[in-house]
Coordinates of C-alpha atoms and ligand atoms in Angstrom, one line a residue:
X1 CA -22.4 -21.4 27.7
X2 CA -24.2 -21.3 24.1
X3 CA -23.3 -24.3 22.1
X4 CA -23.6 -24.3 18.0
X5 CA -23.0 -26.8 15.8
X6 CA -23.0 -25.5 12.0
X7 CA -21.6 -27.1 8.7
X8 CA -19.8 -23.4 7.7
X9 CA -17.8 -21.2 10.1
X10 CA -16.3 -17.7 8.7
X11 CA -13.4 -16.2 11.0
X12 CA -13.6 -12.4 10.3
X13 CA -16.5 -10.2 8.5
X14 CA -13.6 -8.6 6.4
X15 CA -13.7 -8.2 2.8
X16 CA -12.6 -11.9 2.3
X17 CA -14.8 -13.0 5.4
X18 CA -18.1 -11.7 3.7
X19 CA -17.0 -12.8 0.2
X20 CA -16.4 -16.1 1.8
X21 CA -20.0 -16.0 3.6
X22 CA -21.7 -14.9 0.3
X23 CA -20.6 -17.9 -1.6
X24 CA -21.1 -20.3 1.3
X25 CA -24.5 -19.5 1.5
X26 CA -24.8 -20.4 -1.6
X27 CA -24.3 -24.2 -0.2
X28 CA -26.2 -24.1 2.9
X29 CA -28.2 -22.0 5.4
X30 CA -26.0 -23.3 8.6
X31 CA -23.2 -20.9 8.2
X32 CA -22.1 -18.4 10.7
X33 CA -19.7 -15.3 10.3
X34 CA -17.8 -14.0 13.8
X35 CA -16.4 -10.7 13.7
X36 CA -14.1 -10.0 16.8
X37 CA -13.7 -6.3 16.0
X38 CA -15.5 -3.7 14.2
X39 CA -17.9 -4.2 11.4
X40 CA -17.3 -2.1 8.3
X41 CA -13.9 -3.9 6.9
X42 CA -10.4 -2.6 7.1
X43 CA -10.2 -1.4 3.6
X44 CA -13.3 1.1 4.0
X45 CA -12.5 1.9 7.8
X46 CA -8.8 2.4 7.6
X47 CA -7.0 1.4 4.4
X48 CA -7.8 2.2 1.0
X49 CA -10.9 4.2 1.6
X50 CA -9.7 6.6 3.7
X51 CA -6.0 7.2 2.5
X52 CA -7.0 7.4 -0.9
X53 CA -9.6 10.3 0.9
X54 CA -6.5 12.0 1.9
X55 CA -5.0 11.8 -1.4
X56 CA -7.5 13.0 -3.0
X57 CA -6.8 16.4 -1.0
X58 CA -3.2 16.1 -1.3
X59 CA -3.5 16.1 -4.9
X60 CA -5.2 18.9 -5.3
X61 CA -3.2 21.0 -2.8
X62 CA 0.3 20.1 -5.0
X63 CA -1.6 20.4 -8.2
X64 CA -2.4 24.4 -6.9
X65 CA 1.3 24.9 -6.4
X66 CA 1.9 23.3 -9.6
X67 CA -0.5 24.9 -11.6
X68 CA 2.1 27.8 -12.4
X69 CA 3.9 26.0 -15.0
X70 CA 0.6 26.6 -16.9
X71 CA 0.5 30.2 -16.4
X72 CA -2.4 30.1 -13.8
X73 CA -1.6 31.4 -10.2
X74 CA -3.8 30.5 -7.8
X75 CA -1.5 32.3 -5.1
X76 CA -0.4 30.8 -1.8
X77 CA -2.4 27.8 -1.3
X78 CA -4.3 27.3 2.3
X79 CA -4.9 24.1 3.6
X80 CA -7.5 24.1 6.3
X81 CA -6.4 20.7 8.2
X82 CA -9.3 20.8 10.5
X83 CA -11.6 20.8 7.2
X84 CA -9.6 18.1 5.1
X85 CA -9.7 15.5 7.7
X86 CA -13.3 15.9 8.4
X87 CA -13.6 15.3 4.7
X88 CA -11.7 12.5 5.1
X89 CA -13.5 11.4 7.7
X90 CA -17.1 12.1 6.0
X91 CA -16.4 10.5 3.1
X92 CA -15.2 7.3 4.4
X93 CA -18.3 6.7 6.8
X94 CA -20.6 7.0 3.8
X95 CA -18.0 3.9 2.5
X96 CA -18.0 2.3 6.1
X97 CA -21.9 2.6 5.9
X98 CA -22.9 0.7 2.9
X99 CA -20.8 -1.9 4.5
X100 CA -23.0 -2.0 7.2
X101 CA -26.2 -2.0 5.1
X102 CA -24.7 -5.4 4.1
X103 CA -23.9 -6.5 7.0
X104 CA -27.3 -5.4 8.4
X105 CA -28.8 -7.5 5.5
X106 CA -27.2 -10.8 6.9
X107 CA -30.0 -12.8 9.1
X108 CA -29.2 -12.3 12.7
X109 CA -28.6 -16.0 13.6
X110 CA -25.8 -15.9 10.7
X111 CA -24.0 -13.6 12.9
X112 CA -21.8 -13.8 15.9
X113 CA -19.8 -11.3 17.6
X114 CA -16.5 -11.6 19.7
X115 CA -13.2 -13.3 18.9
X116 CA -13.1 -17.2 17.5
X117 CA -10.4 -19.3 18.7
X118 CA -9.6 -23.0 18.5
X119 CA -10.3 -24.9 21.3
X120 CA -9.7 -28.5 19.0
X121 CA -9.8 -29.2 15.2
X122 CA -13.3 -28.2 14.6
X123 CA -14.3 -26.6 17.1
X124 CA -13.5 -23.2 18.3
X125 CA -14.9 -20.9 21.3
X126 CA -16.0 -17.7 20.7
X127 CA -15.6 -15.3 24.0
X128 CA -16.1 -17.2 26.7
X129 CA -19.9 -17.6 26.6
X130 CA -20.3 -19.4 23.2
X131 CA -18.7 -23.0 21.1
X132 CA -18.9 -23.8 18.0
X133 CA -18.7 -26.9 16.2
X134 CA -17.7 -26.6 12.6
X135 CA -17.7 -29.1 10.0
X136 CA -15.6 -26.5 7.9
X137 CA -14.1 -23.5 9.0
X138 CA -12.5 -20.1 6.3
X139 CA -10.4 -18.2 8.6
X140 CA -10.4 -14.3 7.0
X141 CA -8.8 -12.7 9.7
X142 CA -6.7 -9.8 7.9
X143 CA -3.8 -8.3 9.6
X144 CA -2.5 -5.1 11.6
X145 CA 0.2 -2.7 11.8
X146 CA 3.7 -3.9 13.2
X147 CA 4.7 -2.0 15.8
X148 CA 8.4 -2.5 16.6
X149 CA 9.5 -2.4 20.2
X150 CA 11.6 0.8 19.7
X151 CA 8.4 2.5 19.3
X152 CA 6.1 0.9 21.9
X153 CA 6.6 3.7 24.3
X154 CA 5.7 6.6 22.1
X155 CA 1.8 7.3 23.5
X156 CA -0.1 9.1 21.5
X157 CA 2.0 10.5 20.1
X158 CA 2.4 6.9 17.6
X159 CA 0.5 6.9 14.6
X160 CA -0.8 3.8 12.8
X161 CA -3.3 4.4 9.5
X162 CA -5.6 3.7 12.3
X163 CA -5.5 6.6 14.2
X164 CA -4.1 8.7 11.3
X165 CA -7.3 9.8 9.8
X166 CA -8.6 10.6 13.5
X167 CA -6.7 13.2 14.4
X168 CA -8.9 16.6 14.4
X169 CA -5.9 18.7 12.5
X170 CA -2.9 18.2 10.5
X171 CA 0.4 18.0 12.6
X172 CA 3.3 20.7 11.7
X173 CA 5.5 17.4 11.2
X174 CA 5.3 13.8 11.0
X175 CA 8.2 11.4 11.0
X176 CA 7.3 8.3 9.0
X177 CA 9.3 4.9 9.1
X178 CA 8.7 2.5 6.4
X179 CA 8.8 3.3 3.3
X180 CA 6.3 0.7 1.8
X181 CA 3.0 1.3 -0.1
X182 CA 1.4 2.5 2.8
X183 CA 3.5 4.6 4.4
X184 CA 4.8 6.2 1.0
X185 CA 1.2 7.0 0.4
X186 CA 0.2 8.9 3.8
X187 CA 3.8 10.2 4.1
X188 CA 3.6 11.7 0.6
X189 CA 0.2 13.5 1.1
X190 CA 0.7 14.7 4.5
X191 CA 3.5 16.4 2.8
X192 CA 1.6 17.4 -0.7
X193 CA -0.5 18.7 2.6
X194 CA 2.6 21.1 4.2
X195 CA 3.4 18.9 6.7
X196 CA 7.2 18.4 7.4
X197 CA 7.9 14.9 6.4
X198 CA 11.1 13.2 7.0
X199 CA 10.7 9.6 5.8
X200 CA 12.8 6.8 7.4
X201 CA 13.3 3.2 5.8
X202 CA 15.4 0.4 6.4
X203 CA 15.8 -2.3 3.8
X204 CA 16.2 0.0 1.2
X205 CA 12.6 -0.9 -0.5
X206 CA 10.6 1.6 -1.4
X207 CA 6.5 1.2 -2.5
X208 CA 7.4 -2.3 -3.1
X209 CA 9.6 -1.8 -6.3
X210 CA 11.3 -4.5 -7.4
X211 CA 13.3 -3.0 -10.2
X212 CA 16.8 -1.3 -9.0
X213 CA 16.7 1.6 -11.6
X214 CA 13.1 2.0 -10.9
X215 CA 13.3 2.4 -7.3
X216 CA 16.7 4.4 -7.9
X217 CA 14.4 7.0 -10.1
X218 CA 11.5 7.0 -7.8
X219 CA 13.6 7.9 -4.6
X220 CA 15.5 10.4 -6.4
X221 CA 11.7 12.2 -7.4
X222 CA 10.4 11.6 -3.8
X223 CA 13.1 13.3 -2.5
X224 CA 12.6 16.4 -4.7
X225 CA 9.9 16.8 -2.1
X226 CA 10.7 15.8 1.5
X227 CA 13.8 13.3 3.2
X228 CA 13.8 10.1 1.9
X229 CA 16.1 7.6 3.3
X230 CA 15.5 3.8 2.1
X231 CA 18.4 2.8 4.0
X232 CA 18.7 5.3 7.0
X233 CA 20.4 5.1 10.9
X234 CA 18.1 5.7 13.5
X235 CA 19.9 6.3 16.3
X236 CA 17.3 6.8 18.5
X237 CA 13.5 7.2 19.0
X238 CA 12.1 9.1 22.5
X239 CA 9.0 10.3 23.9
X240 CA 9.8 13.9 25.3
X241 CA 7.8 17.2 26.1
X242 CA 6.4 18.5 23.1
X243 CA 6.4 15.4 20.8
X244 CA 9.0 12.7 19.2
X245 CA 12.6 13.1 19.5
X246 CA 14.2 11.2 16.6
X247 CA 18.3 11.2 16.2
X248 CA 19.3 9.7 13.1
X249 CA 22.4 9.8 10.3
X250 CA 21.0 12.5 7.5
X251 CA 22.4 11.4 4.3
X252 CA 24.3 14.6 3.8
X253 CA 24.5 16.5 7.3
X254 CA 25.6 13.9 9.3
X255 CA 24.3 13.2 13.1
X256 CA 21.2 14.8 13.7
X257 CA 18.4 15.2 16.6
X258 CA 14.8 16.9 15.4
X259 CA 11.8 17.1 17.0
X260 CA 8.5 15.7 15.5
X261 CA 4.8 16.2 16.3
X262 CA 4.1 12.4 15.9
X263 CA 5.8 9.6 14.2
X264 CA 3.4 7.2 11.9
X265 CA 4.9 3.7 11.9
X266 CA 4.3 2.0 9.1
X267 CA 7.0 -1.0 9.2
X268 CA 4.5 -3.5 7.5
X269 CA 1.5 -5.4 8.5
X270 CA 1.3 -9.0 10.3
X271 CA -1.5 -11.4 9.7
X272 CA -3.9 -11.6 12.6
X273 CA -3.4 -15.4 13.7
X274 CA -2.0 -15.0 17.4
X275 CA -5.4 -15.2 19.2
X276 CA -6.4 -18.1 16.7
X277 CA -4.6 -20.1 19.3
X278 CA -3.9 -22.5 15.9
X279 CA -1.7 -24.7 18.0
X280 CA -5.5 -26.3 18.3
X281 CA -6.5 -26.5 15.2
X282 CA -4.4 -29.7 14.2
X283 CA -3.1 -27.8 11.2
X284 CA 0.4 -28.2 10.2
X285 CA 2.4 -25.0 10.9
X286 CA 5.1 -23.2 9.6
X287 CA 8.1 -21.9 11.4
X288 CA 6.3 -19.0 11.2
X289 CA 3.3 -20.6 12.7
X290 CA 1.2 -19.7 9.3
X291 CA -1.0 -23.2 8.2
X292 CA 0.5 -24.4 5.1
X293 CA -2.1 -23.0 2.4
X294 CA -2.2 -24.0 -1.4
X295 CA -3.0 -20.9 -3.6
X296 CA -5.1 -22.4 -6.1
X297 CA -8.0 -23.7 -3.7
X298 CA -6.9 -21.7 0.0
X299 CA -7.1 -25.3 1.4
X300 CA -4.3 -25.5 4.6
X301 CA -3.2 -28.9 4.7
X302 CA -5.7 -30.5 3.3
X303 CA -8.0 -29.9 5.8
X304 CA -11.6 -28.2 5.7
X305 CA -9.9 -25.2 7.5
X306 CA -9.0 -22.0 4.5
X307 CA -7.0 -18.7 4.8
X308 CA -8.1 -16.3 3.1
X309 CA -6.9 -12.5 2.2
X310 CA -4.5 -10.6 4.8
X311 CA -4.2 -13.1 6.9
X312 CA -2.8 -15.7 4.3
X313 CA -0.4 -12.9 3.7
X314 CA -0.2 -14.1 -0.1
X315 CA -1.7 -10.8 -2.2
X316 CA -2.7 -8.1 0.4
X317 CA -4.7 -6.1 -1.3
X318 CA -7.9 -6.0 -1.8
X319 CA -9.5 -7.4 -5.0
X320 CA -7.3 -10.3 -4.4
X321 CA -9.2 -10.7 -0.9
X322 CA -12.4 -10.4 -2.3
X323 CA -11.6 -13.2 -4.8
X324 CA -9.9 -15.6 -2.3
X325 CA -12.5 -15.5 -0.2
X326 CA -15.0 -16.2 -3.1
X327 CA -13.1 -19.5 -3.8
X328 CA -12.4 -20.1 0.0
X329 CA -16.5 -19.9 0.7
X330 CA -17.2 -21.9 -2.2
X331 CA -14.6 -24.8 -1.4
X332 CA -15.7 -24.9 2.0
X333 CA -19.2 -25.6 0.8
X334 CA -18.5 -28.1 -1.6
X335 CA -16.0 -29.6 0.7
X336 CA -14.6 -32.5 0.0
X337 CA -14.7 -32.3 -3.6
X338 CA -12.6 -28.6 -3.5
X339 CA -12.2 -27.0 -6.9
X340 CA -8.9 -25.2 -7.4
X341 CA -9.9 -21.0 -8.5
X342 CA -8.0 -19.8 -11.5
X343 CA -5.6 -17.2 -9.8
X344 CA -5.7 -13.4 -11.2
X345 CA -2.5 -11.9 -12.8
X346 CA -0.6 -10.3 -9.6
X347 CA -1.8 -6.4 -9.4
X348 CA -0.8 -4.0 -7.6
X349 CA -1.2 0.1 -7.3
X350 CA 1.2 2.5 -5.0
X351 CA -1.5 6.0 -5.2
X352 CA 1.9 7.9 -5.2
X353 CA 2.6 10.7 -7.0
X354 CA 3.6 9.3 -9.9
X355 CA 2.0 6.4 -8.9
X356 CA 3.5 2.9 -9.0
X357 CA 2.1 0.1 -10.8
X358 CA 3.4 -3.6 -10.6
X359 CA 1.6 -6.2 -12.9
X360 CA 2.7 -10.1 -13.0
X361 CA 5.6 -11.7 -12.9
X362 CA 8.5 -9.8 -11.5
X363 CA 11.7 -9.9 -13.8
X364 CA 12.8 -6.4 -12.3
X365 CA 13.7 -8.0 -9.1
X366 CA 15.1 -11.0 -10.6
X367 CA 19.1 -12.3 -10.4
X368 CA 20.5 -11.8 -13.4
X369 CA 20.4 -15.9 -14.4
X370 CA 17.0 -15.7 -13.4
X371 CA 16.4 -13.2 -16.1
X372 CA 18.2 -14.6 -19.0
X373 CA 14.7 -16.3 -20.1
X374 CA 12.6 -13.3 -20.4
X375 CA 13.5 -9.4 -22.0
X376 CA 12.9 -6.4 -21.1
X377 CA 11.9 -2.9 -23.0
X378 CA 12.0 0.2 -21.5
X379 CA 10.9 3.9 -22.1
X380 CA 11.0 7.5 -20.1
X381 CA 8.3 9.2 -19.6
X382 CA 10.3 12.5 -19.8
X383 CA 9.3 13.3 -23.7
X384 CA 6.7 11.4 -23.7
X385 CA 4.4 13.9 -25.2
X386 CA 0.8 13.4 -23.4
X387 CA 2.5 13.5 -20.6
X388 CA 4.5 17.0 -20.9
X389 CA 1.1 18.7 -22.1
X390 CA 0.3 17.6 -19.2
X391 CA 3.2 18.8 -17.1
X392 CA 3.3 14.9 -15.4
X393 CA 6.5 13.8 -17.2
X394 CA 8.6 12.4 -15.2
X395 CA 8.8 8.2 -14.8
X396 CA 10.0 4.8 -16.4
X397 CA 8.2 2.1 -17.4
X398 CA 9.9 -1.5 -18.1
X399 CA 8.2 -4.7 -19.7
X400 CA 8.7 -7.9 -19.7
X401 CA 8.4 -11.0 -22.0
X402 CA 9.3 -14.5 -22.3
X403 CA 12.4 -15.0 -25.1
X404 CA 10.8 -18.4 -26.4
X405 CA 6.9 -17.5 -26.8
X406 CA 7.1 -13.4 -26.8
X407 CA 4.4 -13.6 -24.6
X408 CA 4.4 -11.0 -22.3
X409 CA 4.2 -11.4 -18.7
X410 CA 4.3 -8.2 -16.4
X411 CA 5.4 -4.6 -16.2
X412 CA 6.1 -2.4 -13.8
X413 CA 6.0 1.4 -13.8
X414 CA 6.6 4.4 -12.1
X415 CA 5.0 7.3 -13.7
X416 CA 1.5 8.9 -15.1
X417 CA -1.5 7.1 -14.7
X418 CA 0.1 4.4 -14.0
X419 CA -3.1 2.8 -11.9
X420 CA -4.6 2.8 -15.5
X421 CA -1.7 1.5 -17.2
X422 CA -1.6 -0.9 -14.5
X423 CA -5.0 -2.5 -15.7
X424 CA -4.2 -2.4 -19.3
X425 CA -0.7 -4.5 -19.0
X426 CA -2.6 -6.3 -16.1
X427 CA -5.5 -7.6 -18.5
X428 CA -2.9 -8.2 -21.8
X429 CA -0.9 -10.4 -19.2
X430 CA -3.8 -12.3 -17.8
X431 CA -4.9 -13.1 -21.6
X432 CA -1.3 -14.1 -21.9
X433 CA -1.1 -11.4 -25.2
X434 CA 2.2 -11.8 -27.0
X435 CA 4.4 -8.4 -27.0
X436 CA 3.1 -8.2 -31.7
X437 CA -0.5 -8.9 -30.8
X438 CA 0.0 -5.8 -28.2
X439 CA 1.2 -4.1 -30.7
X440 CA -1.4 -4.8 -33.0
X441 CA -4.0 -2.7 -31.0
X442 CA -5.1 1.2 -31.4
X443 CA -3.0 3.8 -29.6
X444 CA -4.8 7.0 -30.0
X445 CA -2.8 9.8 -29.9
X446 CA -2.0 11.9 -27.7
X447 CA -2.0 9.8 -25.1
X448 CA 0.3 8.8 -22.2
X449 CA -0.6 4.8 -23.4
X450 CA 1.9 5.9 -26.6
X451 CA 4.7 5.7 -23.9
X452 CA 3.5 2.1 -23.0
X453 CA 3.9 1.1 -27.1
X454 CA 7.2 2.6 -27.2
X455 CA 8.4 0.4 -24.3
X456 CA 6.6 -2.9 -26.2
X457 CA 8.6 -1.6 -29.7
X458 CA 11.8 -1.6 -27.6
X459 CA 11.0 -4.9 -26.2
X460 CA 9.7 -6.3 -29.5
X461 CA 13.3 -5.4 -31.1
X462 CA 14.9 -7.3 -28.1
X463 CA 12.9 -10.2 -28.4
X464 CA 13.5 -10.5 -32.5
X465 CA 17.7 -9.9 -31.2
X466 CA 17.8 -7.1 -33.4
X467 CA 20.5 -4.8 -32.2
X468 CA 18.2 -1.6 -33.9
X469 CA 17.9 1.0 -32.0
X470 CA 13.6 1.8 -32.1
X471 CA 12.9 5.3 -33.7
X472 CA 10.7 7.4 -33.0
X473 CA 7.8 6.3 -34.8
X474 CA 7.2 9.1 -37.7
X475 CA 2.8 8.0 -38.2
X476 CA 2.7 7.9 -34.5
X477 CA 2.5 11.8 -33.9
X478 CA 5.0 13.8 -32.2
X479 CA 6.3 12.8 -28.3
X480 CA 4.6 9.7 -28.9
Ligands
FAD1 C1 -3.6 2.2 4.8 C2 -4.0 1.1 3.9 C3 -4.3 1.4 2.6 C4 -4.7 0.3 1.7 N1 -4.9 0.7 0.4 C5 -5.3 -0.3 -0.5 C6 -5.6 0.0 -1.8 O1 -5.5 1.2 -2.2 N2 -5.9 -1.0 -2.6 C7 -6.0 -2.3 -2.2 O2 -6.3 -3.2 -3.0 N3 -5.7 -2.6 -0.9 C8 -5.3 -1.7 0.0 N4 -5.1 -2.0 1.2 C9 -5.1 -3.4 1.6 C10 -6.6 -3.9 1.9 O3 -7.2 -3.0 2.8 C11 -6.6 -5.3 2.5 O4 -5.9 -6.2 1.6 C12 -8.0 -5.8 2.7 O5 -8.7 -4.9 3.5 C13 -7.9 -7.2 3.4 O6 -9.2 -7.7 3.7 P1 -9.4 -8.9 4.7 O7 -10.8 -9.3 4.6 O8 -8.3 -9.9 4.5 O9 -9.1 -8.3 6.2 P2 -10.0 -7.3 7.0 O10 -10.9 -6.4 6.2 O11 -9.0 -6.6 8.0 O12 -11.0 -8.2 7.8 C14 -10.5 -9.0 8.9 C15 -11.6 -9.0 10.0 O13 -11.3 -10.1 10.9 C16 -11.6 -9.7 12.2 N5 -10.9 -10.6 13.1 C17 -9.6 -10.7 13.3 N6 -9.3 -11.7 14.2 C18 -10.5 -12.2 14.6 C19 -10.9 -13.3 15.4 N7 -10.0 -14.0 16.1 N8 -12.2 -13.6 15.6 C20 -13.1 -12.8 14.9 N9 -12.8 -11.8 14.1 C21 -11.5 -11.5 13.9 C22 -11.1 -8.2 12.2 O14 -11.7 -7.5 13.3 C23 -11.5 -7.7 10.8 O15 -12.8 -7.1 10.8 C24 -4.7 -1.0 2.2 C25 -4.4 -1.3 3.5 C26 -4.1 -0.3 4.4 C27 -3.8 -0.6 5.8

């Protein structure tokens, strides 16, 4: 038994765990990170990397088929499975490897593999060969797939993003349950790819929309392209010769049974804390057993123990994980005297098609007496003129403001570029911008951002309780 007492211990060599080791070291040499699992983090291995690598490909297939409209005809378009995954696949190990440069760049005695537990506040076991006493511990253990039980006994034939982008072709069909960011994303493109998608959710969300007429919009598009249910009735879910039988309700035909290559469950993500055994830790638990975290410093309980990224479960995605683990390292290093980090304007990016943006605080999913402080301005993208030249126009974008101050506060959007939008509303939030000072900047024209200043002229009107109708603005350029 190897026994280690350090003043820094990092849980998970993650995005958040090596942010967290970058600014530790910035406090003290003694400092070790523990990585259980692979190295190479899950957004480069398995998560954004590689799905937005299959995107990429889906993209360009439907923009072939669509390319028509414009008078060009490619004629039928090919997809060579084999040849896109390996892409895929290509691509993302160059990502995966410059991770590992990093890692290879951390001083061997800094590093210890196998998974950490708690054995007693303080002190936790790594394998069975090795403890380690910690004067401060920054758990960064991200999360993994939920698998429900009705799909435990599915073999290979169960996909995860995991195993996804290991497959050595394209399936003829994939039936996808969940119908949140990730598997909206995968489902989409294996579809944009010619695979026969049928898409099954359950709580009726859909990319993480919070807006009803939003989400009502997007569904409607999505299903323009393969079966979308948000709400569906899955009967039943068996392993049988040849692939997945699923019988559910279809919307329109009634009781169904069809036959699937595979089914990718994507039903959410759960944060790694099980083996923790955190019973140990002398942190105060939920009834969810999650430690009781404040947001501003990633302190649990006031402790010298911090969660950081996935496995806090409070932004899952990945900037925010870098940053939280930037604060998390630094807090633990200064510890006692923790410094609460000034929190980013919530971000997030469905890569859809049209994608999905969702910036700061969101009124769309509000009750209505929750609302009545804030208003909201809306446009269509359908006339928007940028975006017919382009032969993208189809989307809605709402914003949002505060009555009082008419400072505005978030957006979200389903349409064009939004993942650019995105940033732009993102950054006029974060600078808490009022809705004229927005205003007050340069649209060029044309552009699909003219669509973003009409929804701020209709949510300028609504916050000045004029009941004017906003025209189309004659210097502005036409479809603006
Ligand atoms: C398919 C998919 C697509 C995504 N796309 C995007 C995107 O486009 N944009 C975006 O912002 N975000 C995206 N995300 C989310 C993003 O990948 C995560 O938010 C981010 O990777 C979380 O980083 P993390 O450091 O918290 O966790 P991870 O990178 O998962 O790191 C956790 C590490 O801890 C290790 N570990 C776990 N338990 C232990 C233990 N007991 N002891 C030692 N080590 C342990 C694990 O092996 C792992 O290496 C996507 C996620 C998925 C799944």
């Amino acid at each position: 038994m190897t026994k280690r007492e350090v003043d820094i211990a990092i849980i998970g060599a993650g995005t958040a765990g090596l942010a967290a080791y970058n600014a530790a070291r910035k406090h003290t040499d003694n400092v070790v990170i523990i990585e259980g699992g692979q190295y190479g983090t899950t957004c480069a291995r398995v998560g954004c990397m590689p799905s937005k690598l299959l995107i990429a490909a889906a993209e360009s297939a439907h923009d072939a088929r669509k390319a028509g409209l414009f008078g060009i005809h490619v004629g039928d378009v090919m997809i060579n499975g084999e040849r896109v995954l390996a892409r895929v696949r290509k691509e993302r190990d160059k990502f995966v490897g410059s991770v590992l440069t990093s890692i290879d760049a951390i001083p061997s005695q800094h590093k210890v593999v196998g998974y950490a537990r708690f054995l007693a506040p303080g002190m936790l076991a790594v394998g069975k060969e090795m403890e380690i006493e910690a004067d401060r511990i920054v758990i960064a253990t991200g999360s993994s797939p939920n698998i429900p039980e009705m799909f435990q006994g599915l073999g290979e034939r169960l996909l995860v993003n995991d195993s996804l982008f290991e497959l050595p072709s394209l399936p003829e069909s994939v039936a996808v349950f969940g119908s949140g960011v990730v598997g909206l994303e995968l489902g989409q493109a294996l579809s944009h790819l010619g695979v026969r998608v049928r898409m099954f959710g359950r709580s009726g969300s859909l990319g993480g929309i919070a807006d009803e007429e939003i989400r009502n919009y997007a569904e409607h598009c999505f299903n323009e392209e393969f079966y979308l249910d948000t709400r569906s009735e899955v009967i039943d879910v068996s392993l049988v010769k040849g692939g997945v039988s699923i019988s559910f309700i279809h919307r329109d035909k009634g009781a169904l049974t069809e036959l699937f290559d595979y089914t990718l469950v994507a039903t959410g993500r759960s944060p790694n804390l099980e083996g923790l055994a955190l019973h140990n830790s002398g942190l105060t638990l939920d009834e969810n057993g999650m430690p009781l975290t404040e947001p501003s410093t990633l302190q649990c309980d006031n402790s010298a123990v911090f969660l950081v990224g996935d496995a806090n479960q409070q932004a899952p995605v990945l900037h925010e994980a870098a940053y939280e683990g930037r604060i998390a390292g630094d807090n633990a290093g200064r510890y006692p005297n923790v410094m609460p980090g000034e929190r980013m304007t919530p971000f997030s990016v469905v890569f859809s098609s049209p994608q999905i943006a969702s910036v700061g605080v969101p009124v769309g999913g509000m009750s209505v007496a929750e609302r009545d402080s804030y208003a909201v301005g809306r446009s269509l993208f359908e006339d928007q003129g940028r975006s017919k030249v382009i032969g993208k126009n189809r989307g809605i974008l709402k914003v949002y403001a505060e009555c009082n101050s008419g400072i505005f506060v978030g957006a979200e959007m389903f349409g064009p570029a939004a993942e650019h939008i995105g940033h732009l509303l993102a950054w006029a939030a974060q600078q808490r911008m009022t809705v004229s000072a927005m205003l007050a900047m340069p649209f060029y024209h044309p552009v699909i951002e003219e669509g973003v200043r009409t929804a701020l002229r209709n949510l300028h009107e609504k916050l000045i309780k004029t009941d004017l109708e906003v025209n189309p603005c004659m210097e502005c350029g036409p479809g603006s």
